[in-house]
Amino acid sequence: MTKYVLKRLLHGAVSIILVVTTVMLLVYGLMDRTKIFVADGNYNKQANNNRVTYRYRRWEDFGYLDYVPYADYINELARSGELDEETRTEAVTLGRADDGSQDSETAARYIKEFTDTYTARGYTVTRLKAVVIRNKLADGGQPALFAYKDNSLLKRLWDYFSGLLFIDNIHYVPDDVDIGERGLTFTLYDPLYNPTGTEKKLSPAIIGNGTQHKYLLYFDDKFPYLHQNLLTIHLGTSFSVTQGVDVFQTMTQSQGSWTQSMVHYPTGTSTMSADNLHSATYVQGSLASNPLNAGKFVDDYTNVSANRVSMSRMGFSFLIGIISTVFVYILGLPLGVLMARYKEGLLDKIGTVYIMFISAVPSLAYIFMFKGLGRAIGLPVTFDMDNTVKLMYVLPIVSLMLPSVASMMKWMRRYMIDQMNSDYVKFARSTGMSETGIFFKHVMKISAIPIVQGIPGSLLFAMTGALITERVYLVPGAGGLLIDAINQYDNAVIVGVAMFYAILSVLSLILGDVLMATVDPRISFTSKDR
Amino acid sequence: MDYTEKYGLSYEELFAPVDHNDLESEKITAPRYSYWKSVFRVFFRNKVNIIVLTLLAVLVAFAYIYPSVIGYDAQVDPFVNINDTGALHLSPDKAINHFGFALKWIFGTGGTGASTFNSIWYGSRISISLAIICAAINMTIGILLGAIWGFSRKVDMVMNEVYNVLGNIPSTLITAVLVMIFSPSFWTLVFALTILGWMGMAYYIRTRVIIIRDHEYNLASRCLGTNIFKIAIKNILPFMTSVIVLEIAAAIPGYISSEVFLSYIGLGMSDISLGRLIYEAQNAMVTPGWGWEFWTPVAVASVITIVLYVTGQNLGDAADPRTHM
């Protein structure tokens, strides 16, 4: 069994890689890349050459190409000690003409070197001449020189999968930066809860120095209480949906307005703040450069996120999804069983009409119908993150439940009726067993097996959220993420979300089969038992 | 009883000797059975179906004939009253007050002052056409490929991998990317809904074929040297007719729903369709008194999908030979 599951997992991993490849081909290869600027306010503010370089910079951000400005190349040379400051200044200054006729001798030499190096590597080198109005540089008209090369699919795939999991380690901070002794410390008394060192409030934590996150393992008062930062999942960094934040984080971080509490900073200051010090990450030089940080922090672990009042996108989606899934099984299974038991009876007829209604009518239509009904009986019809009334969950849950209950009823009824004509039922009947006995002792157990297979899937996919339901009731869930990303051309988010869905689907299939084999002794996945 | 006495005729007159014929004696007498005749007999035995078919005929007439009769022009008609500020967002009674009674005002007016009634039927034509074209393409490809997929073990191995990968790509994503690459037109949407839409049907047929393929009677057929195409058409296809009809029945309303869904999330086509009408009216719904322009296309879409669904389901049931007794 273990071997079988491992084989399936490996198989699934290959499928996932292929899914990501196809999605990357779709979004990077087929979509018009100039469309990312349609809704970009900054793009329209740029003029002349700046607009061109801005375009390439953004394309690099979105993962289309590798963009190397000439200045970066020179600065890199200077940093490695090849150039002194005077030569650097001279070399980095471009002449106004694009044919190099106005360059200084040093600049010309390095420009040639830059051009040769990058042309040899397959880059396209572009030089833009200065835009001059009445002998003065126009706005954004500085001359520009840069090289760019489209990322190949293989490189993109490699970058994506190699960066997927990040294990925090003490060499995260560059080795040439002096941050004192690197290492991990385990403490029983989390300094955040023991600001003076005398409270002795027990809360184990692992704190790192040299790592990206300061707190690698800690407890707090939020579900699931024990948190870790050792392993971070990077599904793809967003550039327009939530700027600079990873897809996975977008789905899992808390939302809503800030919630303040008494925070004890490492310097000893205590103040009311929304800062979540457990989330501190390293930003080089941030202590010295920002005077605000100096009063609070003692090291460069200053980048903290805010405590917010509300659950994450995935949290909302999952809460609504899981409750509705539970109700689907509680309602759908018995209704399906009863429909089969009293076939052609009143309940069967009503149920069939309901199933027909849900299967035929566009989901949008009946969700709005139920919204209208809900409003009529006084239920809240929109979600408000800051004012959590339990009742506002009712309509989204009901709307999400309606179609699944119908399909549960349909399948359960069909499986039961199929079983009722089989030989073992006839045999049981001929031995004198009562119809009810046959029904509940034999038929129901067997018919439930295909239903069991779907349970892991319905639990896992509760996380992804439901698009229409969340849109109609303004639930701040994860369901609309893919559509938002598509509408804003946020390629990394599209790839990340697609990958997330693929992982869930592979997992739910495997878990479903395993669960089915567990309940049904007749099913075996090892060839020996077959 | 003695017949010669009863009828007053001689034995020879009453009975004629028949030659023994080997060929004739091999014939089995059975009641005449024609599959499709029986299908329609069973279908029309249910009186609900007659009502539903009548309704379907009315809907189709309104969607396909009514716009031509009134000479609906999608470039002109939606904007005829746009400058008449008193004509926007009217409920039916106000519209009839404003314009006087006419059939086209019974659903009121929309945000541009156009008749909702006319827009709905014009939109229905596009939505129904889209659904039928998509269903036709997907079902044809799905059935043919699914049959090959089910029959050949080699194809099965390859196709299962393809299915694992392509089936995991969110269909919304594919539609969205295609709508963005091409213009959001009718044929783009057809392309987007069919490029991978056949997979579900093909997989379903594949599973059915695998179940029936290894039955004893097919094994016997193969042993007797029947070629695979004959097995497919004579032995397996009759088993599938009813499930295929059922699938098509669910698919056509399904594509109408997809179109409504895609329009709602802003990925629909630029032509007037039911989905587009609903999408454009969704903001009007929250304003008291404007609800008509949202609810009427929703209601018409629901009626169309239900009628198509019921017709298909009952036709599918009737296509099952077991109901022909």
PDB file of C-alpha atoms in Angstrom, chain A residues 201-402:
ATOM      1  CA  LYS A 201       6.009  32.942  31.280  1.00  0.00           C
ATOM      2  CA  LEU A 202       6.438  29.559  29.636  1.00  0.00           C
ATOM      3  CA  SER A 203       6.290  29.727  25.836  1.00  0.00           C
ATOM      4  CA  PRO A 204       8.897  27.783  23.906  1.00  0.00           C
ATOM      5  CA  ALA A 205      10.345  29.362  20.772  1.00  0.00           C
ATOM      6  CA  ILE A 206      13.242  28.948  18.378  1.00  0.00           C
ATOM      7  CA  ILE A 207      14.951  32.207  17.488  1.00  0.00           C
ATOM      8  CA  GLY A 208      17.456  32.566  14.709  1.00  0.00           C
ATOM      9  CA  ASN A 209      20.232  34.983  13.892  1.00  0.00           C
ATOM     10  CA  GLY A 210      21.414  35.045  10.290  1.00  0.00           C
ATOM     11  CA  THR A 211      18.121  33.569   9.161  1.00  0.00           C
ATOM     12  CA  GLN A 212      15.415  35.346   7.195  1.00  0.00           C
ATOM     13  CA  HIS A 213      12.837  35.090   9.933  1.00  0.00           C
ATOM     14  CA  LYS A 214      13.720  35.920  13.482  1.00  0.00           C
ATOM     15  CA  TYR A 215      11.160  33.556  14.989  1.00  0.00           C
ATOM     16  CA  LEU A 216      11.354  30.139  13.420  1.00  0.00           C
ATOM     17  CA  LEU A 217       8.987  28.379  15.790  1.00  0.00           C
ATOM     18  CA  TYR A 218       6.684  30.024  18.290  1.00  0.00           C
ATOM     19  CA  PHE A 219       3.345  29.889  20.035  1.00  0.00           C
ATOM     20  CA  ASP A 220       0.704  32.561  20.013  1.00  0.00           C
ATOM     21  CA  ASP A 221      -3.005  32.922  20.674  1.00  0.00           C
ATOM     22  CA  LYS A 222      -4.127  32.445  17.083  1.00  0.00           C
ATOM     23  CA  PHE A 223      -5.203  29.185  15.517  1.00  0.00           C
ATOM     24  CA  PRO A 224      -3.340  26.770  15.169  1.00  0.00           C
ATOM     25  CA  TYR A 225      -1.329  28.273  18.077  1.00  0.00           C
ATOM     26  CA  LEU A 226       1.990  26.712  17.085  1.00  0.00           C
ATOM     27  CA  HIS A 227       3.539  28.484  14.097  1.00  0.00           C
ATOM     28  CA  GLN A 228       6.668  27.936  12.104  1.00  0.00           C
ATOM     29  CA  ASN A 229       8.739  29.969   9.682  1.00  0.00           C
ATOM     30  CA  LEU A 230      11.333  27.321   8.950  1.00  0.00           C
ATOM     31  CA  LEU A 231       9.744  26.213   5.734  1.00  0.00           C
ATOM     32  CA  THR A 232       8.189  28.808   3.473  1.00  0.00           C
ATOM     33  CA  ILE A 233       6.187  28.011   0.360  1.00  0.00           C
ATOM     34  CA  HIS A 234       6.681  30.362  -2.568  1.00  0.00           C
ATOM     35  CA  LEU A 235       3.979  29.831  -5.147  1.00  0.00           C
ATOM     36  CA  GLY A 236       4.817  33.020  -6.991  1.00  0.00           C
ATOM     37  CA  THR A 237       5.210  36.672  -6.094  1.00  0.00           C
ATOM     38  CA  SER A 238       2.324  38.884  -7.061  1.00  0.00           C
ATOM     39  CA  PHE A 239       2.856  42.196  -8.812  1.00  0.00           C
ATOM     40  CA  SER A 240      -0.590  43.594  -9.117  1.00  0.00           C
ATOM     41  CA  VAL A 241      -3.122  41.675  -7.033  1.00  0.00           C
ATOM     42  CA  THR A 242      -1.233  42.167  -3.773  1.00  0.00           C
ATOM     43  CA  GLN A 243       2.008  43.824  -4.659  1.00  0.00           C
ATOM     44  CA  GLY A 244       5.181  42.004  -3.695  1.00  0.00           C
ATOM     45  CA  VAL A 245       3.410  39.343  -1.638  1.00  0.00           C
ATOM     46  CA  ASP A 246       3.553  35.648  -2.377  1.00  0.00           C
ATOM     47  CA  VAL A 247       0.375  33.911  -3.575  1.00  0.00           C
ATOM     48  CA  PHE A 248       0.437  31.487  -0.696  1.00  0.00           C
ATOM     49  CA  GLN A 249       0.793  34.335   1.770  1.00  0.00           C
ATOM     50  CA  THR A 250      -1.974  36.256   0.028  1.00  0.00           C
ATOM     51  CA  MET A 251      -4.234  33.307   0.628  1.00  0.00           C
ATOM     52  CA  THR A 252      -3.199  32.712   4.219  1.00  0.00           C
ATOM     53  CA  GLN A 253      -2.500  36.107   5.775  1.00  0.00           C
ATOM     54  CA  SER A 254      -5.086  37.811   7.947  1.00  0.00           C
ATOM     55  CA  GLN A 255      -7.111  40.662   6.541  1.00  0.00           C
ATOM     56  CA  GLY A 256      -9.269  43.551   7.625  1.00  0.00           C
ATOM     57  CA  SER A 257      -8.494  46.489   9.846  1.00  0.00           C
ATOM     58  CA  TRP A 258      -5.580  46.545  12.254  1.00  0.00           C
ATOM     59  CA  THR A 259      -6.001  45.316  15.751  1.00  0.00           C
ATOM     60  CA  GLN A 260      -3.831  46.942  18.362  1.00  0.00           C
ATOM     61  CA  SER A 261      -2.430  45.414  21.456  1.00  0.00           C
ATOM     62  CA  MET A 262       0.343  46.209  23.918  1.00  0.00           C
ATOM     63  CA  VAL A 263       3.597  45.353  22.160  1.00  0.00           C
ATOM     64  CA  HIS A 264       6.922  45.116  23.967  1.00  0.00           C
ATOM     65  CA  TYR A 265       9.695  45.973  21.541  1.00  0.00           C
ATOM     66  CA  PRO A 266      13.198  44.526  21.882  1.00  0.00           C
ATOM     67  CA  THR A 267      14.543  47.943  22.962  1.00  0.00           C
ATOM     68  CA  GLY A 268      12.275  47.844  26.005  1.00  0.00           C
ATOM     69  CA  THR A 269       9.689  50.312  24.742  1.00  0.00           C
ATOM     70  CA  SER A 270       6.110  49.209  25.170  1.00  0.00           C
ATOM     71  CA  THR A 271       3.329  50.763  23.199  1.00  0.00           C
ATOM     72  CA  MET A 272      -0.054  50.013  21.676  1.00  0.00           C
ATOM     73  CA  SER A 273       0.599  48.778  18.165  1.00  0.00           C
ATOM     74  CA  ALA A 274      -0.589  46.344  15.523  1.00  0.00           C
ATOM     75  CA  ASP A 275       2.936  45.070  14.828  1.00  0.00           C
ATOM     76  CA  ASN A 276       3.243  41.314  14.930  1.00  0.00           C
ATOM     77  CA  LEU A 277       6.825  40.916  16.138  1.00  0.00           C
ATOM     78  CA  HIS A 278       6.730  37.172  15.554  1.00  0.00           C
ATOM     79  CA  SER A 279       6.674  37.889  11.831  1.00  0.00           C
ATOM     80  CA  ALA A 280       9.937  39.888  11.883  1.00  0.00           C
ATOM     81  CA  THR A 281      12.139  39.325   8.844  1.00  0.00           C
ATOM     82  CA  TYR A 282      15.590  40.567   7.992  1.00  0.00           C
ATOM     83  CA  VAL A 283      16.058  43.705   5.932  1.00  0.00           C
ATOM     84  CA  GLN A 284      19.677  44.702   5.517  1.00  0.00           C
ATOM     85  CA  GLY A 285      20.543  48.092   6.983  1.00  0.00           C
ATOM     86  CA  SER A 286      16.962  48.846   7.981  1.00  0.00           C
ATOM     87  CA  LEU A 287      17.851  49.676  11.573  1.00  0.00           C
ATOM     88  CA  ALA A 288      20.278  52.404  10.601  1.00  0.00           C
ATOM     89  CA  SER A 289      18.348  53.820   7.654  1.00  0.00           C
ATOM     90  CA  ASN A 290      14.966  54.276   9.296  1.00  0.00           C
ATOM     91  CA  PRO A 291      14.946  56.403  12.448  1.00  0.00           C
ATOM     92  CA  LEU A 292      11.560  54.968  13.435  1.00  0.00           C
ATOM     93  CA  ASN A 293      13.103  51.528  13.767  1.00  0.00           C
ATOM     94  CA  ALA A 294      15.823  52.685  16.110  1.00  0.00           C
ATOM     95  CA  GLY A 295      13.360  53.256  18.938  1.00  0.00           C
ATOM     96  CA  LYS A 296      11.884  49.801  18.637  1.00  0.00           C
ATOM     97  CA  PHE A 297      14.415  47.305  17.398  1.00  0.00           C
ATOM     98  CA  VAL A 298      17.945  46.320  18.270  1.00  0.00           C
ATOM     99  CA  ASP A 299      18.838  44.488  15.058  1.00  0.00           C
ATOM    100  CA  ASP A 300      17.924  44.462  11.352  1.00  0.00           C
ATOM    101  CA  TYR A 301      14.926  42.158  11.909  1.00  0.00           C
ATOM    102  CA  THR A 302      12.528  45.043  11.504  1.00  0.00           C
ATOM    103  CA  ASN A 303      10.139  44.032   8.753  1.00  0.00           C
ATOM    104  CA  VAL A 304       6.985  43.034  10.607  1.00  0.00           C
ATOM    105  CA  SER A 305       3.465  42.442   9.418  1.00  0.00           C
ATOM    106  CA  ALA A 306       0.415  43.855  11.131  1.00  0.00           C
ATOM    107  CA  ASN A 307      -2.046  42.012  13.300  1.00  0.00           C
ATOM    108  CA  ARG A 308      -5.385  42.197  11.611  1.00  0.00           C
ATOM    109  CA  VAL A 309      -8.812  41.603  12.932  1.00  0.00           C
ATOM    110  CA  SER A 310     -10.037  39.065  10.427  1.00  0.00           C
ATOM    111  CA  MET A 311      -9.303  35.629   9.034  1.00  0.00           C
ATOM    112  CA  SER A 312      -7.319  34.998   5.877  1.00  0.00           C
ATOM    113  CA  ARG A 313      -8.875  34.549   2.450  1.00  0.00           C
ATOM    114  CA  MET A 314      -8.401  30.831   2.701  1.00  0.00           C
ATOM    115  CA  GLY A 315      -9.712  30.920   6.260  1.00  0.00           C
ATOM    116  CA  PHE A 316     -13.037  32.408   5.175  1.00  0.00           C
ATOM    117  CA  SER A 317     -13.311  30.115   2.176  1.00  0.00           C
ATOM    118  CA  PHE A 318     -12.447  27.078   4.236  1.00  0.00           C
ATOM    119  CA  LEU A 319     -14.824  27.920   7.065  1.00  0.00           C
ATOM    120  CA  ILE A 320     -17.738  28.403   4.694  1.00  0.00           C
ATOM    121  CA  GLY A 321     -16.667  25.461   2.545  1.00  0.00           C
ATOM    122  CA  ILE A 322     -16.235  23.016   5.380  1.00  0.00           C
ATOM    123  CA  ILE A 323     -19.531  23.820   7.074  1.00  0.00           C
ATOM    124  CA  SER A 324     -21.403  23.490   3.808  1.00  0.00           C
ATOM    125  CA  THR A 325     -19.590  20.219   3.010  1.00  0.00           C
ATOM    126  CA  VAL A 326     -20.620  18.787   6.364  1.00  0.00           C
ATOM    127  CA  PHE A 327     -24.227  19.779   5.711  1.00  0.00           C
ATOM    128  CA  VAL A 328     -24.047  18.315   2.218  1.00  0.00           C
ATOM    129  CA  TYR A 329     -23.259  14.905   3.684  1.00  0.00           C
ATOM    130  CA  ILE A 330     -25.706  15.251   6.580  1.00  0.00           C
ATOM    131  CA  LEU A 331     -28.557  16.242   4.262  1.00  0.00           C
ATOM    132  CA  GLY A 332     -27.668  14.745   0.889  1.00  0.00           C
ATOM    133  CA  LEU A 333     -26.956  11.163   1.959  1.00  0.00           C
ATOM    134  CA  PRO A 334     -30.138  10.479   3.966  1.00  0.00           C
ATOM    135  CA  LEU A 335     -32.275  12.233   1.357  1.00  0.00           C
ATOM    136  CA  GLY A 336     -30.740  10.153  -1.422  1.00  0.00           C
ATOM    137  CA  VAL A 337     -31.244   6.977   0.630  1.00  0.00           C
ATOM    138  CA  LEU A 338     -34.872   7.809   1.356  1.00  0.00           C
ATOM    139  CA  MET A 339     -35.518   8.671  -2.289  1.00  0.00           C
ATOM    140  CA  ALA A 340     -34.236   5.248  -3.267  1.00  0.00           C
ATOM    141  CA  ARG A 341     -36.127   3.487  -0.473  1.00  0.00           C
ATOM    142  CA  TYR A 342     -39.468   5.045  -1.377  1.00  0.00           C
ATOM    143  CA  LYS A 343     -38.880   5.142  -5.111  1.00  0.00           C
ATOM    144  CA  GLU A 344     -41.675   6.863  -7.045  1.00  0.00           C
ATOM    145  CA  GLY A 345     -43.007   8.186  -3.731  1.00  0.00           C
ATOM    146  CA  LEU A 346     -43.681  11.809  -2.910  1.00  0.00           C
ATOM    147  CA  LEU A 347     -40.196  12.510  -1.536  1.00  0.00           C
ATOM    148  CA  ASP A 348     -38.616  10.924  -4.603  1.00  0.00           C
ATOM    149  CA  LYS A 349     -40.682  13.136  -6.879  1.00  0.00           C
ATOM    150  CA  ILE A 350     -39.934  16.340  -4.969  1.00  0.00           C
ATOM    151  CA  GLY A 351     -36.269  15.394  -4.843  1.00  0.00           C
ATOM    152  CA  THR A 352     -36.144  14.722  -8.569  1.00  0.00           C
ATOM    153  CA  VAL A 353     -37.676  18.116  -9.312  1.00  0.00           C
ATOM    154  CA  TYR A 354     -35.117  19.768  -7.029  1.00  0.00           C
ATOM    155  CA  ILE A 355     -32.227  17.908  -8.682  1.00  0.00           C
ATOM    156  CA  MET A 356     -33.548  18.875 -12.089  1.00  0.00           C
ATOM    157  CA  PHE A 357     -33.911  22.519 -11.074  1.00  0.00           C
ATOM    158  CA  ILE A 358     -30.357  22.739  -9.733  1.00  0.00           C
ATOM    159  CA  SER A 359     -28.813  20.889 -12.696  1.00  0.00           C
ATOM    160  CA  ALA A 360     -30.626  22.902 -15.318  1.00  0.00           C
ATOM    161  CA  VAL A 361     -30.818  26.456 -14.021  1.00  0.00           C
ATOM    162  CA  PRO A 362     -27.616  28.535 -14.242  1.00  0.00           C
ATOM    163  CA  SER A 363     -26.012  28.627 -10.794  1.00  0.00           C
ATOM    164  CA  LEU A 364     -25.928  32.401 -10.914  1.00  0.00           C
ATOM    165  CA  ALA A 365     -29.697  32.454 -11.184  1.00  0.00           C
ATOM    166  CA  TYR A 366     -30.484  30.338  -8.147  1.00  0.00           C
ATOM    167  CA  ILE A 367     -27.800  31.961  -6.011  1.00  0.00           C
ATOM    168  CA  PHE A 368     -29.435  35.310  -6.683  1.00  0.00           C
ATOM    169  CA  MET A 369     -32.830  33.772  -6.003  1.00  0.00           C
ATOM    170  CA  PHE A 370     -31.654  32.601  -2.617  1.00  0.00           C
ATOM    171  CA  LYS A 371     -30.056  35.960  -1.955  1.00  0.00           C
ATOM    172  CA  GLY A 372     -33.425  37.559  -2.673  1.00  0.00           C
ATOM    173  CA  LEU A 373     -35.180  35.059  -0.395  1.00  0.00           C
ATOM    174  CA  GLY A 374     -32.605  35.659   2.349  1.00  0.00           C
ATOM    175  CA  ARG A 375     -33.066  39.395   2.139  1.00  0.00           C
ATOM    176  CA  ALA A 376     -36.811  38.930   2.346  1.00  0.00           C
ATOM    177  CA  ILE A 377     -36.541  37.055   5.637  1.00  0.00           C
ATOM    178  CA  GLY A 378     -34.051  39.542   7.030  1.00  0.00           C
ATOM    179  CA  LEU A 379     -30.735  37.714   6.805  1.00  0.00           C
ATOM    180  CA  PRO A 380     -27.602  39.790   6.170  1.00  0.00           C
ATOM    181  CA  VAL A 381     -26.750  39.509   2.472  1.00  0.00           C
ATOM    182  CA  THR A 382     -23.279  40.997   2.423  1.00  0.00           C
ATOM    183  CA  PHE A 383     -20.148  40.163   4.317  1.00  0.00           C
ATOM    184  CA  ASP A 384     -18.481  42.621   6.638  1.00  0.00           C
ATOM    185  CA  MET A 385     -15.060  41.613   7.909  1.00  0.00           C
ATOM    186  CA  ASP A 386     -14.927  44.041  10.808  1.00  0.00           C
ATOM    187  CA  ASN A 387     -18.351  43.309  12.157  1.00  0.00           C
ATOM    188  CA  THR A 388     -18.670  39.587  12.448  1.00  0.00           C
ATOM    189  CA  VAL A 389     -22.273  38.595  12.895  1.00  0.00           C
ATOM    190  CA  LYS A 390     -22.659  34.844  12.773  1.00  0.00           C
ATOM    191  CA  LEU A 391     -25.799  35.179  10.646  1.00  0.00           C
ATOM    192  CA  MET A 392     -23.866  36.559   7.680  1.00  0.00           C
ATOM    193  CA  TYR A 393     -22.402  33.113   7.118  1.00  0.00           C
ATOM    194  CA  VAL A 394     -25.820  31.569   6.606  1.00  0.00           C
ATOM    195  CA  LEU A 395     -26.537  32.611   3.026  1.00  0.00           C
ATOM    196  CA  PRO A 396     -23.075  31.839   1.566  1.00  0.00           C
ATOM    197  CA  ILE A 397     -23.153  28.420   3.223  1.00  0.00           C
ATOM    198  CA  VAL A 398     -26.660  27.683   1.969  1.00  0.00           C
ATOM    199  CA  SER A 399     -25.791  28.872  -1.553  1.00  0.00           C
ATOM    200  CA  LEU A 400     -22.706  26.712  -1.619  1.00  0.00           C
ATOM    201  CA  MET A 401     -24.642  23.745  -0.314  1.00  0.00           C
ATOM    202  CA  LEU A 402     -27.544  23.752  -2.795  1.00  0.00           C
TER     203      LEU A 402
END
